[in-house]
Amino acid sequence: MMPNWGVCMSINFVRRGVLAGMASAAMMLTVGAPAIAQETIKVGILHSLSGTMAISETTLKDVMLMLIEEQNKKGGVLGRKLEAVVVDPASNWPLFAEKARELITQHKVAAVFGCWTSVSRKSVLPVFKELNNILFYPVQYEGEESERNVFYTGAAPNQQAIPAVDYLMSKDGGDVKRWVLAGTDYVYPRTTNRILEAYLKAKGVASEDIMINYTPFGHSDWQTIVSNVKKFGSAGKKTAVVSTINGDANVPFYKELANQGVKATDIPVVAFSVGEEELAGVDTSNLVGHLAAWNYFQSVKNPANAEFIAKWQAFTKNPKRVTNDPMEAHVVGFNMWIKAIEKAGTTDPDKVISALPGIEAPNLTGGMSKMLPNHHITKPVMIGEIRADGQFDVVWQTKGLVAGDAWSDFLEGSKDLEADWVGKKCGNFNTKTNKCGS
Amino acid sequence: MIQVRAFCAAVISLFAVLMFAPAAQADFASSLARFAQDEFSETALAIDEIAASGDSRAQQVLEALGSARLFVDPASKKVYWRAATSARTIHDAANGEPVVDPPAGLQVVRINNRLRGATLNAIGALTLMAPDPARRRAAAESIFKSRDASALAPLEAAIKVEKDPSIATLFAQARAVLMLAAPQATKDQQLEAISILRMRADIGAIAALRSTNASADADVKALAADAVTAIEARLKLMSHVQNVWYGLSLGSVLLLAAIGLAITFGVMGVINMAHGEMVMLGAYTTFVVQEVFRAYAPDWFDWSLPVALPLAFLFTGLVGIAIERGVIRFLYGRPLETLLATWGVSLILQQAVRTIFGPSNREVGAPSYMSGAFDLFGLSVTWGRMWIIVFTLFVFVSLLLALKHTSLGLHMRAVTQNRRMASAMGIRTPWVDAMTFGLGSGLAGIAGVALSQIDNVSPNLGQSYIIDSFMVVVFGGVGNLWGTLVSAFALGVANKFLEPVAGAVLAKIFILVLLILFIQKRPRGLFALKGRAVEA
């Protein structure tokens, strides 16, 4: 028996096929009270419970289960109980679309809470449009989108990336003059870096002071890149790294930074995808002072947050379990949805979609977030520094809440666009030509 | 010696007091009170005042602030610090006395990067004459990096009394940086500074030379630019050496991941898709061992890896034997079924680990000998990577010896070369199969111990290595251990030379394309086995 490369190439095909088969055959479970089907309102939860993204998405499934359980204890909504329908799209982007279709057509869910990566969101969009249902998307993303059926409860670039860069340019942030934009090679980092590059150039940063670097998903050998960053940072100008590195690749990246002695006081790294959950796998004592920009941190002190953390740790029966920003986005999104159903008096998607803009729900950092006509929400922006215990110290935050902007003002072709689902009934209204559809 | 230093310290303090007369009027207690405000601007003022106070308590307070050991009691607004060595002893910052019964609810004084930098600079200036050489070294480096002009006076004083030649050089370099940046320095001073920095010849020296004061003499600027070009040329040469080193390091990781597969796939011919999960189980064994150490013997934490190695080998070896006895032995000679079955096993193992340990990453700490880096002729070598290379070579040599010189090795080779003949000679071939598979799995397990030091420990750990491992084994020539070694290092070095030119994404694609072309030309890899045994 002498397998050659041909056999190894075919492994990939076999893996794909089996993956899809296994995941759709098994892993379908329905949780909730065994009530009569007509009486409950079904809520779809579309988060990967296996595969690469399980690390981040499993938590979001749990937080949804907790919110639904809690709402049921309060008596549900419109006098009916809620019932969670959990499916596992297994980090497989086409499977996300299949599972979304299954949730809507077979289980007749009233709304879906789900997706993490932008590519999974793009994959389910046509399904939600065709079957006219509602998706709540809880993760910070690259913007350049506003759909009638989607409500974006995570941050748009102007609620995360731009304020973070502004902070680093300020005196407190270290007066940074030279920039490394490092990211994983897919749509979110590429679009965010395009926006940031345009923004930095508008602020007078020269091209030679910007270094852009992309790495594959799950990249684990960071020696060359970290040493290049060190070299780039030796030009005599204060340098910072803006990291859109996603998922598993972060841990080896931070380990290499620590090992090569890149201290936050020399070259700070500000990350957009690293939160409490990701840091749980890293010894942070050498990373103190590196930054993250989010709209929520577990360390924020206020009664609503303290109560949420206590409930979460009790629900997961783990007193050390951390909370993070996308979890807060689901909390806000879920409460907005409940209020919209109460306002509309029905779960009919069309009525709930028109009821949602204008709805307000408290966020966990002490403010009142509002759903805007462009289907994004208002959020505070916070910059946190990593502490030795894996939590963040908030070192800066915006005075009030920032309104999410779907179309970036710094990109050609996007700055004239405006999303308004209330007045103009359009997700990409061109203010120059006064027409819907760019 | 120490007395001289103490005397000098006193002189410096006096000097500092004179220099910062207005700030010094604010007494120590009122500076401390600023910490209680919990405002970055107040903390910044407090750092400046305390650094300038020349007070003997200053160093303790600033060091505590820098390492998050300075506390404020929100009720009484009093400031405390905790000793670096003991987690329990709390001292009153106002007098340095230990407090027997510290108030509850103490809050850490928060700082940001700017304040952290300012604190480090202030400590640097205060510890230039510390008796401990390591601290003087750190102080020199911190001034070198910060280019804080106010450190010049204490630095000059420290240079006069420094006896250790290597530290004296560091002091001179730090002074050179300050001289270059200072507008009032004379041309001669700056020229001397440039030659000192040229000798240092590293990235930091380039940064310092590039920040030469804009108002400096044209000659000085020209010479600085010249020095930068000279250092850059040297560093360019070094970067090739560095690429080779990074390549060897990547190669060692590839080899470590692939070496177990070279046995199960290479020697036995089993397409084992669960190989990556054996690596993952090894990494989780390390995690469990470390948890036990953390709970019962935190002082012996450095021993967690040596203890984890044999345990990981045994555990994954046993799992491997169980898989061979339970699944694979029914499928010999049916590669496609083996592939599917082992892939199913890999999914089961992944999901089992996910259920037991949760889906998120687990923290595997680095023992002290695995963290940090050292400088080798301008090449920054991280300890962790170096030990992994050494360890990989050790594993490789031990495996070669085991195959050549033990009876199990002899049986293994006999069975793989001619099963029926070996059986006729009285070798229990099923037992040898199980042992061989166990050995391959055990090797994957110890790879997991090493990989837990550089990668995440999550249920997906194995997936990222399985394709690379097959690549290494196939490229090297199936069934040939030396081929696996050469192929791993060749792929590693090629990848690292391509990466700076093409970027990480393209480098990986290039390598794959080259590999496919190579396999088209030589389907049996670099070192193909020859003879009748191959056809069997």
Short mmCIF file of C-alpha atoms in Angstrom, two decimals, chain A residues 31-393:
data_model
loop_
_atom_site.label_atom_id
_atom_site.label_comp_id
_atom_site.label_asym_id
_atom_site.label_seq_id
_atom_site.Cartn_x
_atom_site.Cartn_y
_atom_site.Cartn_z
CA VAL A 31 -34.32 23.00 24.15
CA GLY A 32 -37.18 24.48 26.10
CA ALA A 33 -40.37 23.63 27.89
CA PRO A 34 -42.33 20.85 26.22
CA ALA A 35 -45.34 23.08 25.70
CA ILE A 36 -47.86 22.88 22.89
CA ALA A 37 -46.17 24.12 19.71
CA GLN A 38 -48.75 26.77 18.80
CA GLU A 39 -48.45 28.45 22.14
CA THR A 40 -44.71 29.09 22.22
CA ILE A 41 -42.78 31.69 20.31
CA LYS A 42 -39.76 30.01 18.78
CA VAL A 43 -36.39 31.73 18.76
CA GLY A 44 -33.69 30.44 16.41
CA ILE A 45 -30.09 30.26 17.66
CA LEU A 46 -27.63 29.92 14.79
CA HIS A 47 -24.16 29.67 16.34
CA SER A 48 -21.40 27.15 15.56
CA LEU A 49 -21.05 24.56 18.32
CA SER A 50 -18.27 22.64 16.58
CA GLY A 51 -15.39 23.53 14.28
CA THR A 52 -13.02 26.53 14.43
CA MET A 53 -15.58 29.12 15.49
CA ALA A 54 -17.04 27.01 18.31
CA ILE A 55 -14.51 28.65 20.63
CA SER A 56 -16.31 31.99 20.34
CA GLU A 57 -19.85 31.09 19.32
CA THR A 58 -20.73 28.45 21.92
CA THR A 59 -20.77 31.17 24.58
CA LEU A 60 -23.31 33.16 22.59
CA LYS A 61 -25.61 30.14 22.36
CA ASP A 62 -25.42 29.80 26.15
CA VAL A 63 -26.15 33.46 26.75
CA MET A 64 -29.24 33.24 24.51
CA LEU A 65 -30.49 30.20 26.43
CA MET A 66 -30.02 32.14 29.65
CA LEU A 67 -31.91 35.20 28.34
CA ILE A 68 -34.80 33.05 27.10
CA GLU A 69 -35.03 31.15 30.38
CA GLU A 70 -35.09 34.43 32.26
CA GLN A 71 -37.78 35.94 30.01
CA ASN A 72 -39.90 32.81 30.51
CA LYS A 73 -39.59 33.22 34.29
CA LYS A 74 -41.05 36.71 33.82
CA GLY A 75 -43.97 35.12 31.98
CA GLY A 76 -42.67 35.18 28.43
CA VAL A 77 -43.99 37.78 26.01
CA LEU A 78 -47.58 38.51 24.86
CA GLY A 79 -48.61 35.85 27.35
CA ARG A 80 -46.73 33.17 25.44
CA LYS A 81 -43.56 31.33 26.46
CA LEU A 82 -40.40 31.48 24.40
CA GLU A 83 -38.76 28.34 23.09
CA ALA A 84 -35.15 28.17 21.90
CA VAL A 85 -34.33 26.17 18.77
CA VAL A 86 -30.59 25.49 18.65
CA VAL A 87 -28.90 24.31 15.46
CA ASP A 88 -25.21 23.75 14.78
CA PRO A 89 -23.86 25.20 11.50
CA ALA A 90 -20.45 23.70 12.43
CA SER A 91 -18.30 26.67 11.27
CA ASN A 92 -19.22 25.74 7.72
CA TRP A 93 -20.39 28.82 5.79
CA PRO A 94 -22.78 27.15 3.28
CA LEU A 95 -24.26 25.12 6.13
CA PHE A 96 -25.21 28.40 7.82
CA ALA A 97 -27.60 29.10 4.94
CA GLU A 98 -29.08 25.58 5.07
CA LYS A 99 -29.56 25.77 8.83
CA ALA A 100 -31.14 29.23 8.58
CA ARG A 101 -33.62 27.86 6.03
CA GLU A 102 -34.36 24.91 8.32
CA LEU A 103 -35.01 27.24 11.28
CA ILE A 104 -37.41 29.44 9.33
CA THR A 105 -39.32 26.90 7.21
CA GLN A 106 -39.38 23.84 9.47
CA HIS A 107 -39.30 25.33 12.95
CA LYS A 108 -41.17 28.55 12.03
CA VAL A 109 -39.01 30.70 14.31
CA ALA A 110 -40.05 34.30 14.93
CA ALA A 111 -36.47 35.60 14.78
CA VAL A 112 -32.92 34.26 14.65
CA PHE A 113 -29.98 35.31 16.82
CA GLY A 114 -26.75 34.21 15.24
CA CYS A 115 -23.62 34.29 13.07
CA TRP A 116 -20.14 35.49 14.01
CA THR A 117 -17.91 35.83 10.98
CA SER A 118 -18.93 38.21 8.22
CA VAL A 119 -18.75 35.41 5.67
CA SER A 120 -21.39 33.43 7.56
CA ARG A 121 -23.62 36.51 7.69
CA LYS A 122 -23.22 37.06 3.95
CA SER A 123 -24.10 33.41 3.41
CA VAL A 124 -27.44 33.61 5.27
CA LEU A 125 -28.52 37.03 3.90
CA PRO A 126 -30.34 35.71 0.79
CA VAL A 127 -32.26 33.22 2.95
CA PHE A 128 -33.50 35.90 5.34
CA LYS A 129 -34.52 38.13 2.43
CA GLU A 130 -36.30 35.36 0.57
CA LEU A 131 -38.18 33.97 3.57
CA ASN A 132 -38.63 37.41 5.19
CA ASN A 133 -37.40 36.76 8.73
CA ILE A 134 -35.27 38.67 11.25
CA LEU A 135 -31.58 38.16 12.08
CA PHE A 136 -29.86 39.76 15.08
CA TYR A 137 -26.11 39.91 14.39
CA PRO A 138 -24.09 40.55 17.60
CA VAL A 139 -20.49 40.97 16.44
CA GLN A 140 -18.41 44.01 15.53
CA TYR A 141 -18.01 44.03 11.75
CA GLU A 142 -16.69 45.95 8.75
CA GLY A 143 -19.87 47.89 7.86
CA GLU A 144 -20.72 48.61 4.22
CA GLU A 145 -24.04 46.84 4.60
CA SER A 146 -27.57 47.51 5.79
CA GLU A 147 -30.30 45.00 5.12
CA ARG A 148 -33.99 45.23 5.91
CA ASN A 149 -34.04 41.82 7.62
CA VAL A 150 -30.85 42.22 9.66
CA PHE A 151 -30.33 44.16 12.89
CA TYR A 152 -26.67 44.84 13.67
CA THR A 153 -26.15 45.00 17.44
CA GLY A 154 -22.33 44.81 17.23
CA ALA A 155 -20.13 47.80 16.42
CA ALA A 156 -19.76 49.39 12.99
CA PRO A 157 -16.22 50.63 12.16
CA ASN A 158 -16.99 54.13 13.43
CA GLN A 159 -17.91 52.61 16.81
CA GLN A 160 -14.65 50.72 17.25
CA ALA A 161 -11.82 51.12 14.75
CA ILE A 162 -11.88 54.88 14.18
CA PRO A 163 -12.15 55.87 17.89
CA ALA A 164 -9.32 53.44 18.73
CA VAL A 165 -7.03 55.07 16.19
CA ASP A 166 -8.05 58.51 17.45
CA TYR A 167 -7.11 57.46 20.98
CA LEU A 168 -3.67 56.24 19.91
CA MET A 169 -3.07 59.54 18.10
CA SER A 170 -3.91 61.49 21.25
CA LYS A 171 -1.38 62.40 23.91
CA ASP A 172 -2.73 59.82 26.35
CA GLY A 173 -2.55 57.10 23.73
CA GLY A 174 1.13 57.83 23.10
CA ASP A 175 1.01 60.21 20.12
CA VAL A 176 1.43 57.40 17.58
CA LYS A 177 2.87 58.41 14.21
CA ARG A 178 3.56 55.07 12.53
CA TRP A 179 1.05 52.27 12.02
CA VAL A 180 1.09 48.53 11.44
CA LEU A 181 -2.30 47.22 10.27
CA ALA A 182 -2.15 43.46 10.85
CA GLY A 183 -5.08 41.19 10.12
CA THR A 184 -6.33 37.77 9.16
CA ASP A 185 -6.92 37.44 5.43
CA TYR A 186 -10.69 37.76 4.98
CA VAL A 187 -13.38 40.32 4.41
CA TYR A 188 -13.62 41.98 7.86
CA PRO A 189 -9.90 42.84 8.31
CA ARG A 190 -9.49 43.80 4.65
CA THR A 191 -12.43 46.24 4.68
CA THR A 192 -11.57 47.64 8.12
CA ASN A 193 -7.95 48.19 7.06
CA ARG A 194 -9.09 49.89 3.85
CA ILE A 195 -11.20 52.27 5.93
CA LEU A 196 -8.38 52.84 8.44
CA GLU A 197 -5.81 53.44 5.71
CA ALA A 198 -8.04 56.06 4.08
CA TYR A 199 -8.69 57.63 7.49
CA LEU A 200 -4.99 57.74 8.47
CA LYS A 201 -4.04 59.28 5.13
CA ALA A 202 -6.77 61.88 5.59
CA LYS A 203 -5.13 62.66 8.94
CA GLY A 204 -1.80 63.30 7.20
CA VAL A 205 0.00 59.98 7.79
CA ALA A 206 2.41 59.24 4.94
CA SER A 207 2.21 55.95 3.02
CA GLU A 208 5.64 54.83 4.22
CA ASP A 209 4.42 55.12 7.79
CA ILE A 210 1.73 52.48 7.23
CA MET A 211 2.58 48.80 7.00
CA ILE A 212 -0.20 46.34 6.12
CA ASN A 213 0.15 42.64 6.77
CA TYR A 214 -2.23 39.72 6.28
CA THR A 215 -1.93 36.18 7.60
CA PRO A 216 -4.00 33.02 7.01
CA PHE A 217 -6.65 31.80 9.48
CA GLY A 218 -5.08 29.90 12.36
CA HIS A 219 -1.55 31.23 11.60
CA SER A 220 0.74 29.95 14.33
CA ASP A 221 4.30 30.93 13.41
CA TRP A 222 4.60 34.65 14.12
CA GLN A 223 8.38 34.95 14.42
CA THR A 224 8.96 36.74 11.11
CA ILE A 225 6.04 39.10 11.46
CA VAL A 226 6.79 40.13 15.05
CA SER A 227 10.44 40.77 14.17
CA ASN A 228 9.32 42.82 11.15
CA VAL A 229 7.05 44.87 13.41
CA LYS A 230 10.00 45.49 15.72
CA LYS A 231 12.08 46.62 12.77
CA PHE A 232 9.28 48.86 11.47
CA GLY A 233 8.98 50.38 14.94
CA SER A 234 12.64 51.41 15.04
CA ALA A 235 12.28 54.39 12.72
CA GLY A 236 12.38 56.85 15.61
CA LYS A 237 8.63 57.53 15.53
CA LYS A 238 6.13 56.14 18.01
CA THR A 239 4.63 53.01 16.44
CA ALA A 240 1.47 51.04 17.20
CA VAL A 241 -0.07 47.85 15.82
CA VAL A 242 -3.78 47.81 14.93
CA SER A 243 -4.74 44.15 15.01
CA THR A 244 -7.73 42.65 13.23
CA ILE A 245 -6.27 39.18 13.74
CA ASN A 246 -9.16 36.84 14.36
CA GLY A 247 -9.81 33.69 16.34
CA ASP A 248 -7.20 31.07 17.17
CA ALA A 249 -4.26 32.95 15.65
CA ASN A 250 -4.27 35.49 18.49
CA VAL A 251 -2.83 33.27 21.19
CA PRO A 252 0.42 32.38 19.37
CA PHE A 253 0.67 36.02 18.24
CA TYR A 254 0.55 37.33 21.81
CA LYS A 255 2.89 34.58 23.02
CA GLU A 256 5.43 35.61 20.38
CA LEU A 257 5.06 39.29 21.30
CA ALA A 258 5.73 38.46 24.93
CA ASN A 259 8.69 36.22 24.09
CA GLN A 260 10.34 38.75 21.81
CA GLY A 261 9.88 41.37 24.52
CA VAL A 262 7.58 43.77 22.65
CA LYS A 263 6.22 45.79 25.57
CA ALA A 264 3.11 47.92 25.44
CA THR A 265 5.19 50.93 26.43
CA ASP A 266 7.33 50.47 23.28
CA ILE A 267 4.88 49.27 20.62
CA PRO A 268 1.28 49.02 21.86
CA VAL A 269 -1.04 46.59 20.08
CA VAL A 270 -4.71 47.54 19.88
CA ALA A 271 -6.96 44.62 18.99
CA PHE A 272 -10.54 44.61 17.71
CA SER A 273 -11.25 40.90 18.08
CA VAL A 274 -9.59 40.08 21.38
CA GLY A 275 -11.74 40.12 24.46
CA GLU A 276 -11.93 38.49 27.88
CA GLU A 277 -12.87 35.13 26.35
CA GLU A 278 -9.85 35.00 24.00
CA LEU A 279 -7.43 36.06 26.75
CA ALA A 280 -8.60 33.17 28.91
CA GLY A 281 -6.03 30.99 27.11
CA VAL A 282 -3.05 33.31 27.58
CA ASP A 283 -0.76 34.18 30.46
CA THR A 284 -1.24 37.97 30.35
CA SER A 285 1.45 39.03 32.80
CA ASN A 286 3.76 39.96 29.90
CA LEU A 287 0.98 41.64 27.92
CA VAL A 288 -0.03 44.27 30.46
CA GLY A 289 -0.86 47.54 28.72
CA HIS A 290 -1.71 46.18 25.28
CA LEU A 291 -5.10 47.47 24.25
CA ALA A 292 -8.48 46.42 22.98
CA ALA A 293 -11.33 48.57 21.71
CA TRP A 294 -14.86 47.38 22.48
CA ASN A 295 -18.23 48.72 23.52
CA TYR A 296 -18.32 46.68 26.70
CA PHE A 297 -15.80 45.23 29.16
CA GLN A 298 -16.49 42.84 31.99
CA SER A 299 -14.57 45.15 34.33
CA VAL A 300 -17.01 48.06 33.82
CA LYS A 301 -18.40 48.90 37.24
CA ASN A 302 -22.14 49.39 37.39
CA PRO A 303 -25.10 47.57 38.96
CA ALA A 304 -26.60 46.25 35.71
CA ASN A 305 -23.29 44.68 34.72
CA ALA A 306 -22.65 43.22 38.17
CA GLU A 307 -26.09 41.62 38.10
CA PHE A 308 -25.52 40.23 34.60
CA ILE A 309 -22.13 38.73 35.51
CA ALA A 310 -23.59 37.11 38.63
CA LYS A 311 -26.48 35.61 36.65
CA TRP A 312 -24.15 34.36 33.92
CA GLN A 313 -21.78 32.68 36.36
CA ALA A 314 -24.70 31.09 38.15
CA PHE A 315 -26.22 29.92 34.85
CA THR A 316 -22.95 28.34 33.66
CA LYS A 317 -22.16 27.08 37.19
CA ASN A 318 -18.64 28.45 36.82
CA PRO A 319 -17.63 31.32 39.13
CA LYS A 320 -14.69 32.18 36.85
CA ARG A 321 -16.64 32.35 33.59
CA VAL A 322 -15.96 35.66 31.82
CA THR A 323 -18.33 37.88 29.85
CA ASN A 324 -17.54 39.76 26.65
CA ASP A 325 -18.75 42.32 24.15
CA PRO A 326 -20.76 40.15 21.70
CA MET A 327 -22.62 38.70 24.70
CA GLU A 328 -23.67 42.20 25.71
CA ALA A 329 -24.78 42.82 22.10
CA HIS A 330 -27.10 39.81 22.34
CA VAL A 331 -28.49 41.05 25.65
CA VAL A 332 -29.29 44.46 24.14
CA GLY A 333 -30.62 42.94 20.91
CA PHE A 334 -32.82 40.43 22.72
CA ASN A 335 -34.34 43.09 24.97
CA MET A 336 -35.00 45.33 21.97
CA TRP A 337 -36.71 42.46 20.18
CA ILE A 338 -38.96 41.74 23.19
CA LYS A 339 -39.92 45.41 23.41
CA ALA A 340 -40.63 45.52 19.68
CA ILE A 341 -42.91 42.48 19.91
CA GLU A 342 -44.77 44.10 22.78
CA LYS A 343 -45.08 47.33 20.81
CA ALA A 344 -46.25 45.55 17.62
CA GLY A 345 -48.48 43.17 19.56
CA THR A 346 -47.44 40.32 17.27
CA THR A 347 -44.35 38.37 16.18
CA ASP A 348 -45.08 38.92 12.50
CA PRO A 349 -41.66 39.80 10.98
CA ASP A 350 -42.90 42.75 8.91
CA LYS A 351 -44.57 44.40 11.90
CA VAL A 352 -41.60 43.72 14.21
CA ILE A 353 -39.15 45.09 11.61
CA SER A 354 -41.08 48.35 11.40
CA ALA A 355 -41.50 48.48 15.19
CA LEU A 356 -37.78 48.04 15.98
CA PRO A 357 -36.26 51.40 14.90
CA GLY A 358 -36.58 53.83 17.77
CA ILE A 359 -36.80 51.11 20.43
CA GLU A 360 -34.48 51.72 23.39
CA ALA A 361 -32.95 49.16 25.73
CA PRO A 362 -30.42 49.64 28.52
CA ASN A 363 -26.90 48.38 27.78
CA LEU A 364 -24.67 46.95 30.49
CA THR A 365 -22.36 49.94 30.70
CA GLY A 366 -24.94 52.32 32.12
CA GLY A 367 -26.33 53.88 28.95
CA MET A 368 -29.52 53.50 26.93
CA SER A 369 -28.91 52.05 23.46
CA LYS A 370 -31.31 52.88 20.67
CA MET A 371 -32.10 51.07 17.43
CA LEU A 372 -31.53 53.49 14.56
CA PRO A 373 -33.33 53.66 11.19
CA ASN A 374 -30.21 52.14 9.56
CA HIS A 375 -30.68 49.00 11.75
CA HIS A 376 -27.53 49.73 13.76
CA ILE A 377 -27.56 50.79 17.42
CA THR A 378 -25.98 53.50 19.55
CA LYS A 379 -23.11 52.36 21.76
CA PRO A 380 -20.38 53.81 23.95
CA VAL A 381 -16.82 53.21 22.71
CA MET A 382 -14.22 52.13 25.25
CA ILE A 383 -10.50 51.49 25.13
CA GLY A 384 -9.22 48.96 27.64
CA GLU A 385 -5.70 47.98 28.66
CA ILE A 386 -4.94 44.34 29.43
CA ARG A 387 -4.32 43.65 33.12
CA ALA A 388 -2.23 40.88 34.60
CA ASP A 389 -5.40 38.95 35.53
CA GLY A 390 -6.72 38.80 31.94
CA GLN A 391 -9.29 41.54 32.45
CA PHE A 392 -9.23 45.05 31.00
CA ASP A 393 -8.88 48.47 32.63
#
